[in-house]
Structure formats: C-alpha cells, structure tokens
Tab-separated table of C-alpha atoms in Angstrom:
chain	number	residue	atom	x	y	z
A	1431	UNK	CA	-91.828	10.540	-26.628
A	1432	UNK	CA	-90.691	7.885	-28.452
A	1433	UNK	CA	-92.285	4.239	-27.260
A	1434	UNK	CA	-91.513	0.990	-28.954
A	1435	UNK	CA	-94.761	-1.753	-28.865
A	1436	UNK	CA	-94.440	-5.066	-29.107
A	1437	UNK	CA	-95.670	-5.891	-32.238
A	1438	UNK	CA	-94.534	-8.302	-34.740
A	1439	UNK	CA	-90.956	-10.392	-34.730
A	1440	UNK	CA	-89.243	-6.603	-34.923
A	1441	UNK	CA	-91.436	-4.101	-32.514
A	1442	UNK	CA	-93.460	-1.273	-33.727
A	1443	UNK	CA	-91.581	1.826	-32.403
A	1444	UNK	CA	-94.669	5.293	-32.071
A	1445	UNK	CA	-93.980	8.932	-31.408
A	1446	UNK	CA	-96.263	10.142	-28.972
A	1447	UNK	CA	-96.558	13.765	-27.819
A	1448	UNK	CA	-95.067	14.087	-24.716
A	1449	UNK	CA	-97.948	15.946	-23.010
A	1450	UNK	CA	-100.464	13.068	-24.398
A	1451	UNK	CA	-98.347	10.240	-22.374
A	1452	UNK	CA	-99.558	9.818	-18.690
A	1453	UNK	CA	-96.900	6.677	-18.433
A	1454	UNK	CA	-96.558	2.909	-19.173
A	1455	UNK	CA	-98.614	0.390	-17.677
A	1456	UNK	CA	-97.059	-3.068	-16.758
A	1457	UNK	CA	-98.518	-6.195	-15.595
A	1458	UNK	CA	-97.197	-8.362	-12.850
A	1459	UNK	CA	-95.039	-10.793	-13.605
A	1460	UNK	CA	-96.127	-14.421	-13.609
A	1461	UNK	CA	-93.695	-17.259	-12.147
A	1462	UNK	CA	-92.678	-19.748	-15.085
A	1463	UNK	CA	-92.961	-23.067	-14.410
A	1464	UNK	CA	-89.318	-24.741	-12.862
A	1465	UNK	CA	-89.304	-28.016	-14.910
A	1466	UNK	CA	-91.745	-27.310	-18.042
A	1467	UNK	CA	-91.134	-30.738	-19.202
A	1468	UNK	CA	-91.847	-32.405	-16.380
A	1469	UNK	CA	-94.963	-30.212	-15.636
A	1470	UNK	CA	-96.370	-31.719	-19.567
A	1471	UNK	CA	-95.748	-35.063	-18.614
A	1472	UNK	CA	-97.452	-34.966	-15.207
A	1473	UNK	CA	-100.717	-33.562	-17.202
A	1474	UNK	CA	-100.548	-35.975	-19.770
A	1475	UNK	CA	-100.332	-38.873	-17.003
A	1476	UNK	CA	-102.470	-37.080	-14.518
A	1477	UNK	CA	-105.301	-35.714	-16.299
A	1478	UNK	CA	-108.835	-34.089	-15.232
A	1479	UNK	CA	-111.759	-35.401	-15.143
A	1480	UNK	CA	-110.051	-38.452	-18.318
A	1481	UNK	CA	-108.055	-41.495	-18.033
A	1482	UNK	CA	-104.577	-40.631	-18.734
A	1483	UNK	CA	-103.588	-39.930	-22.733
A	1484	UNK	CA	-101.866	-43.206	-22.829
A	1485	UNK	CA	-105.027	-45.022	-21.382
A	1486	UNK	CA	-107.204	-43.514	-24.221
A	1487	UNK	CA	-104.939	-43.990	-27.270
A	1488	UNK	CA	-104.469	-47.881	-26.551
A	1489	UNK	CA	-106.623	-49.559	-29.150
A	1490	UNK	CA	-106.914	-46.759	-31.476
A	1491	UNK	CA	-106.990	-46.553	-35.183
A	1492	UNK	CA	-106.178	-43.522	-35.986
A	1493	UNK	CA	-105.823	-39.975	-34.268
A	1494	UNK	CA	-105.921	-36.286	-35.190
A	1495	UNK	CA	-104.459	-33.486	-33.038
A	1496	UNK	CA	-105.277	-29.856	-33.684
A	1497	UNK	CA	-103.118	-27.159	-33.024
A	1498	UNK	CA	-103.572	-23.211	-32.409
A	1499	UNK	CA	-102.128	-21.455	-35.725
A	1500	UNK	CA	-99.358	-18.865	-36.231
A	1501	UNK	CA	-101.240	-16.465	-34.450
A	1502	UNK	CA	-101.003	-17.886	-30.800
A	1503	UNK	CA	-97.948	-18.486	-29.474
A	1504	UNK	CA	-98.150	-22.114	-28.333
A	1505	UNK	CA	-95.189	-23.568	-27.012
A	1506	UNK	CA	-96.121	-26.136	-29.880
A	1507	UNK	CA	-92.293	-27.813	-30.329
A	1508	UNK	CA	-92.288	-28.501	-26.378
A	1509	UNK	CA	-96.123	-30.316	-26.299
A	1510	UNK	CA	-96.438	-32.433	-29.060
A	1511	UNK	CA	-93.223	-34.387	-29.161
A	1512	UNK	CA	-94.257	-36.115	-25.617
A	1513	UNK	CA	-97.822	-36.659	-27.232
A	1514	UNK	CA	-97.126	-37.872	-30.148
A	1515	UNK	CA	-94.522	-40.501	-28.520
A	1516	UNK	CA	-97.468	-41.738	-26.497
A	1517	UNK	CA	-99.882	-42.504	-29.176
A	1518	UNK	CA	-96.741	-44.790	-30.823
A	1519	UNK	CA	-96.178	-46.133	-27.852
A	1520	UNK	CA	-99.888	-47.526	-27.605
A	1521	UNK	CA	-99.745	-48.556	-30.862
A	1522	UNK	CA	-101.089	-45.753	-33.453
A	1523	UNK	CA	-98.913	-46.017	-36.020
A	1524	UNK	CA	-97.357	-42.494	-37.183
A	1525	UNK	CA	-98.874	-42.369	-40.801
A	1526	UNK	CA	-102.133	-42.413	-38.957
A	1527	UNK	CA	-101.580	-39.385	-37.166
A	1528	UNK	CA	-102.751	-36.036	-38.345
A	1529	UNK	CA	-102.120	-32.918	-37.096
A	1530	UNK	CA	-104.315	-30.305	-38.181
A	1531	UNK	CA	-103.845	-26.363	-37.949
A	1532	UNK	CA	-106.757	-24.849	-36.937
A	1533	UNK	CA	-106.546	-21.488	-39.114
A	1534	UNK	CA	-110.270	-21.060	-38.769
A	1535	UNK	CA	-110.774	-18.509	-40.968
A	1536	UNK	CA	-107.193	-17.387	-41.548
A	1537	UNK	CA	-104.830	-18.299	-44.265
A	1538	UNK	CA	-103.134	-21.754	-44.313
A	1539	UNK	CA	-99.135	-21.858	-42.650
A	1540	UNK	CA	-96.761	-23.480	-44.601
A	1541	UNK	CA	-92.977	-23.970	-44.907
A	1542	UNK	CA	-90.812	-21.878	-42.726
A	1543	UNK	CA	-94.050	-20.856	-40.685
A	1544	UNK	CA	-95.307	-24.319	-40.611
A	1545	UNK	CA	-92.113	-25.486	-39.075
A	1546	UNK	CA	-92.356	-22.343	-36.693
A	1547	UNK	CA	-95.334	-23.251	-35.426
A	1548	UNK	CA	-95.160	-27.219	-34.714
A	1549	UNK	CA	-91.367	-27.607	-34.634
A	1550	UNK	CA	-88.714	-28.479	-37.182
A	1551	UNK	CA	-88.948	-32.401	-36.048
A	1552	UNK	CA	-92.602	-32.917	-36.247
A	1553	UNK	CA	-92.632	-30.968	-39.502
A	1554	UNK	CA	-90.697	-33.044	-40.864
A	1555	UNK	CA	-91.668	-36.789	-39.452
A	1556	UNK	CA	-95.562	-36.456	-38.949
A	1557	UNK	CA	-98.462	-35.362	-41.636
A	1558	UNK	CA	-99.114	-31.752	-40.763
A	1559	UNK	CA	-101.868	-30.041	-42.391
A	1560	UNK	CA	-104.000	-26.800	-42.847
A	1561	UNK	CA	-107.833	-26.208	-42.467
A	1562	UNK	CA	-109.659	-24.541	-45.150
A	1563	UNK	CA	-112.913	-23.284	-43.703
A	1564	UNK	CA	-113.814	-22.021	-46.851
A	1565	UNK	CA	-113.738	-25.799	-48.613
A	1566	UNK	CA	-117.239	-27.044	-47.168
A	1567	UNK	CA	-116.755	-30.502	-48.620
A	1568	UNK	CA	-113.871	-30.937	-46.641
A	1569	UNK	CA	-116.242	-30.722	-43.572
A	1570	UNK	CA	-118.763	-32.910	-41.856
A	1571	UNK	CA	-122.255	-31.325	-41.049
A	1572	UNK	CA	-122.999	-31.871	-37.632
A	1573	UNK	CA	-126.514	-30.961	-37.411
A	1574	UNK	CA	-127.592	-27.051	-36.309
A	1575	UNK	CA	-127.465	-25.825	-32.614
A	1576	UNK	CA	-131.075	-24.629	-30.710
A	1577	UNK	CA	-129.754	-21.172	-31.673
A	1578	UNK	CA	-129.316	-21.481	-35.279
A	1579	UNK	CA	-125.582	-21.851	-36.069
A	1580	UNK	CA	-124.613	-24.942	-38.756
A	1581	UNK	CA	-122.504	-26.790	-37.463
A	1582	UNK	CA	-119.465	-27.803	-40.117
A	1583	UNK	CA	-116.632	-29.407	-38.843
A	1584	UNK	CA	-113.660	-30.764	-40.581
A	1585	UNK	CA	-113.907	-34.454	-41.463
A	1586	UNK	CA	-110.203	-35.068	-40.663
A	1587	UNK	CA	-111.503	-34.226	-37.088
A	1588	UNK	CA	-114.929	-35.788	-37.187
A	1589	UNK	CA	-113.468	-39.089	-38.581
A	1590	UNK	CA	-110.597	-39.518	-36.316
A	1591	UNK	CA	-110.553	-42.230	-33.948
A	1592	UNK	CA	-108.797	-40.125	-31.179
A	1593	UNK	CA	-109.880	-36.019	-30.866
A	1594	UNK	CA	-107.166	-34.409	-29.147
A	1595	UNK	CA	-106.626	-30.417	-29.214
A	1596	UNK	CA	-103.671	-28.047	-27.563
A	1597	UNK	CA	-104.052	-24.471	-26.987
A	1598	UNK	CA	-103.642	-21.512	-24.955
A	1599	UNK	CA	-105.783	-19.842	-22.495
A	1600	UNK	CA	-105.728	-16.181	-22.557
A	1601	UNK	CA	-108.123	-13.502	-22.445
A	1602	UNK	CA	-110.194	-12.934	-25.606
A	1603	UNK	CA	-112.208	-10.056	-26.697
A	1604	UNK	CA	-115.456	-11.524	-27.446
A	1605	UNK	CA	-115.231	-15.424	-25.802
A	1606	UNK	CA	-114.318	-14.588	-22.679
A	1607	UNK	CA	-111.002	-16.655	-22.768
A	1608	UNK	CA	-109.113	-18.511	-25.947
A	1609	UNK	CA	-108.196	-22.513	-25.909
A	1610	UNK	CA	-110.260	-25.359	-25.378
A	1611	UNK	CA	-113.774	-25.325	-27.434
A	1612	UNK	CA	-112.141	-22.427	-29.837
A	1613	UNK	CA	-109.985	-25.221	-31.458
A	1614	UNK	CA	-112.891	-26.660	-32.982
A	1615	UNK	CA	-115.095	-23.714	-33.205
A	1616	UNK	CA	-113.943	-21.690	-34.897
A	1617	UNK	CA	-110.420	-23.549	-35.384
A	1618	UNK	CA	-111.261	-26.236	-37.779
A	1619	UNK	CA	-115.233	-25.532	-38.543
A	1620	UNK	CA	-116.263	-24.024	-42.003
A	1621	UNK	CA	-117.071	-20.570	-43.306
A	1622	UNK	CA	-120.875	-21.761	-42.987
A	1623	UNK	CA	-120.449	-22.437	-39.433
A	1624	UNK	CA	-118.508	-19.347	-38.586
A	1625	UNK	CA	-120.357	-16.518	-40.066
A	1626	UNK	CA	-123.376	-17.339	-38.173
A	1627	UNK	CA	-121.406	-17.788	-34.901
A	1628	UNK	CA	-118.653	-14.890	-35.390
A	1629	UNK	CA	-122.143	-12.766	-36.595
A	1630	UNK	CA	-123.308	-9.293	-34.704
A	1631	UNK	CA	-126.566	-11.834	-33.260
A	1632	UNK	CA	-123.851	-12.868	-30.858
A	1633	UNK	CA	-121.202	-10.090	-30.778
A	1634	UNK	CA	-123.647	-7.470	-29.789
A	1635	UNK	CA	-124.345	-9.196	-26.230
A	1636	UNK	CA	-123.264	-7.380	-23.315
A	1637	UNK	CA	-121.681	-10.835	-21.997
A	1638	UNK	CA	-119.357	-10.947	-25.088
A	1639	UNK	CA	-116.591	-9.764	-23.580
A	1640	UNK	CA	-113.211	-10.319	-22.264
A	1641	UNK	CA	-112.738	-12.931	-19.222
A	1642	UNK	CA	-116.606	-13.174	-19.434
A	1643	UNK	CA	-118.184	-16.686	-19.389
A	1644	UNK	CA	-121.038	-16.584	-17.319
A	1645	UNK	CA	-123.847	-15.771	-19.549
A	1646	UNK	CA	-121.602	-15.065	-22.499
A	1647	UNK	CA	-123.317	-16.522	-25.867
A	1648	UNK	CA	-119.986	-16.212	-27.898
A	1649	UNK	CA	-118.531	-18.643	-25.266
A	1650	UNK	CA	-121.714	-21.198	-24.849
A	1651	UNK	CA	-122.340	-21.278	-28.616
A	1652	UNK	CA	-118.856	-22.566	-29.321
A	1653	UNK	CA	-118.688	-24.955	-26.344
A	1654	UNK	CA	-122.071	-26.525	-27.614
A	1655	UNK	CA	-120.588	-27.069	-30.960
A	1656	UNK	CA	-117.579	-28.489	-29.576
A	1657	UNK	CA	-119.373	-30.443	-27.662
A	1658	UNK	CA	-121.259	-32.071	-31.199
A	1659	UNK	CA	-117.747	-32.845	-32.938
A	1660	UNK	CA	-116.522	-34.646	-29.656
A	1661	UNK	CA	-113.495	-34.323	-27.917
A	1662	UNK	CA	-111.325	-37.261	-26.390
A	1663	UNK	CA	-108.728	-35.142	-24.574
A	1664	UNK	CA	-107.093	-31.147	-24.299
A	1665	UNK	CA	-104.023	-30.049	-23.473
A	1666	UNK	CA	-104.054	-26.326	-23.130
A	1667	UNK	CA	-101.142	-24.010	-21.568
A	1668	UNK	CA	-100.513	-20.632	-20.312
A	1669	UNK	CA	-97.615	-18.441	-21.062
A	1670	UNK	CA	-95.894	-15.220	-19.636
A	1671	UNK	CA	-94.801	-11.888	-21.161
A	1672	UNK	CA	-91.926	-13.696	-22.421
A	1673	UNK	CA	-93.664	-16.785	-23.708
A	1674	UNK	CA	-92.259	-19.014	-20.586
A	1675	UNK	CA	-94.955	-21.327	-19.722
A	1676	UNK	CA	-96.814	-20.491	-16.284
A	1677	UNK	CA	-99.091	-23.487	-16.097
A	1678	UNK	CA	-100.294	-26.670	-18.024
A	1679	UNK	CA	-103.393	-28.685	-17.605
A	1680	UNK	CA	-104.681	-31.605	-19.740
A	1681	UNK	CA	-107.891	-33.673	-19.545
A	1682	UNK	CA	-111.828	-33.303	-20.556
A	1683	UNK	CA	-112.688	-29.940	-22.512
C-alpha cells in the first residue's frame, strides 16, 4: 500500500505491506478563526494579565522581537506587520527594532528562507537577524538556575528596551508544549546554556513528555530561565492541519 506523509514542501510517499497497515488515523478538525486579522488585533489591544502592546512600547528606546525559526510554521507575515506598526506608532523608531530568529541550536535562515519565514515586506524594511548559540560572546550571562543550568542569553535580547516574543503552541516531545518560554530558552540562549538544559539530567524524567507540565523539569527549567532574561509581552498562536490559525492570545509569558 502505497501512503504519501506529509513531510517536507513535496510529501514523502512509503510502501507499506498491505497486511502491516491496520488504517489511517486522522485528527478532528479544528475551526479556523473567521477574521484572523481582526482576532491579532483584539490580542494585541486586549492582552492578559499586560497593558496593551501599544501601552508598553510608548517611551521606549529600543525593542527586539524574536521569532520561531524555519522549523515552526508561524503565521509570521500575518503577526508582525500589526506589531511592528504599533511600536512606530508609539514612537520606536524602525532602525531600533530588531527582530531576532531564534534558531537555538539550528543553523541560521537567510535569503529566500529568511523572507519565508518573516515575510517579503519585513525582510526587506526591518533589521532581521539570526542567533548563533554557538558565539558565547554574543550572549549575556544571566547568572545559573538552583538546578545548575548557565544561563546565556543573547545580548540583542537582554539589552533591548522592549522583550517581545511570537510563537506557536503545540505539543512537544519533551516540554510538554512549544511557544512562550522556548523562545528564549532554548530560542536565543547559547550552546553553554543548552547542553545542560537539553542534557539526559532532564530528558530522562518521567514528566518530560508530551502535553506534560505539571511536574515536568524540561518545562520549569526553561520557564525559570525565561523568567531571568525578562519578558515584556508574547504573542503566541495556534494553527490547524492546514496552517489556518485556530486561536491567538497575547499578554504576560
């Protein structure tokens, strides 16, 4: 039986032995959101447990927004142009605004996939940059957590006068869900910072798991980092099987 994953921008196509396939599994549909647009803006104006985006920018310096990389599908192109009109609208001027790619780990995403990820406008009109985790100078030390872990975050993010991240909350293997606190841990902390954290002293516990927070270590350690490097405001979405947004929320981490 011939079965065709998705997997990649083409699909993976398998050949399975027919007596080895019991049948496909499929997950409910989600409803996408009716006015996506509108849904970002209400967040932005209507946030949790924060004064609304355009109450925090006014008076600041300078601001830094990081950004899931290539390897979540964030609706990037639809979030950020709202945001980023906001923070010029309160006065940050646009040169001061960084937005920073939290690879973690990963390589850096440039050109074509750079302009994938954040959209061909604010590719072109706003500084948009890579972490290196591996380029410790590049990172401020934060001081080290009760349970060991460095913490290393990059100064671009440390230094910035307004901390803003996006994301997208899914299921993860080992931190119970993505988004939030994984922007800055692991997202834009260093190699020093990460091997302790992403290390089998963590891993290993029964509570690092999928859609586990309770108890989970993975989950707790990050979010106490995160906590360290500061965090003015989130924006953080959910998405379907067809990467239609389902929900979006905004406000403290």
């Amino acid at each position: 039986m011939k079965i065709k994953l998705d997997y990649g921008r083409t699909g993976l196509e398998v050949n399975l032995p027919d007596d080895r396939v019991i049948g496909p599994l499929s997950i409910r549909p989600a409803l996408p959101l009716s006015d996506p647009d509108a849904a970002i803006l209400h967040a932005l104006n209507h946030p949790i447990g924060t004064p609304a985006l355009a109450d925090l920018a006014r008076g600041k310096k300078d601001a830094c927004i990081v950004v899931c990389d290539i390897t979540r599908p964030v609706p990037n192109s639809r979030i950020l142009p709202p945001i980023l009109r906001i923070l010029e609208e309160q006065g940050i001027p646009r040169e001061k605004i960084v937005i920073l790619n939290a690879t973690g780990l990963h390589r850096p995403n440039e050109g074509a996939e750079m302009v994938e990820l954040v959209g061909e406008f604010v590719a072109t009109h706003y500084r948009c940059e890579n972490h290196f985790g591996k380029r410790l100078e590049e990172h401020t030390y934060l001081g080290t957590t009760p349970n060991g872990v460095p913490a290393w975050i990059d100064s671009r993010y440390v230094n910035a006068d307004l901390k803003i991240t996006t994301g997208l909350i899914e299921p993860h293997l080992m931190a119970g869900y993505s988004g939030g606190r994984k922007l800055i841990c692991p997202g834009i902390a260093a190699l020093e910072t990460v091997r302790v954290w992403h290390g089998p002293r963590f891993l290993e516990h029964p509570k690092a798991d999928c859609g586990s927070v309770a108890g989970n270590p993975v989950h707790e350690e990050n979010t106490r980092i995160a906590l360290m490097a500061g965090c003015d405001f989130i924006m953080n979405v959910c998405i379907d099987g067809s990467r239609q947004m389902t929900w979006v929320g905004a406000g403290d981490m």
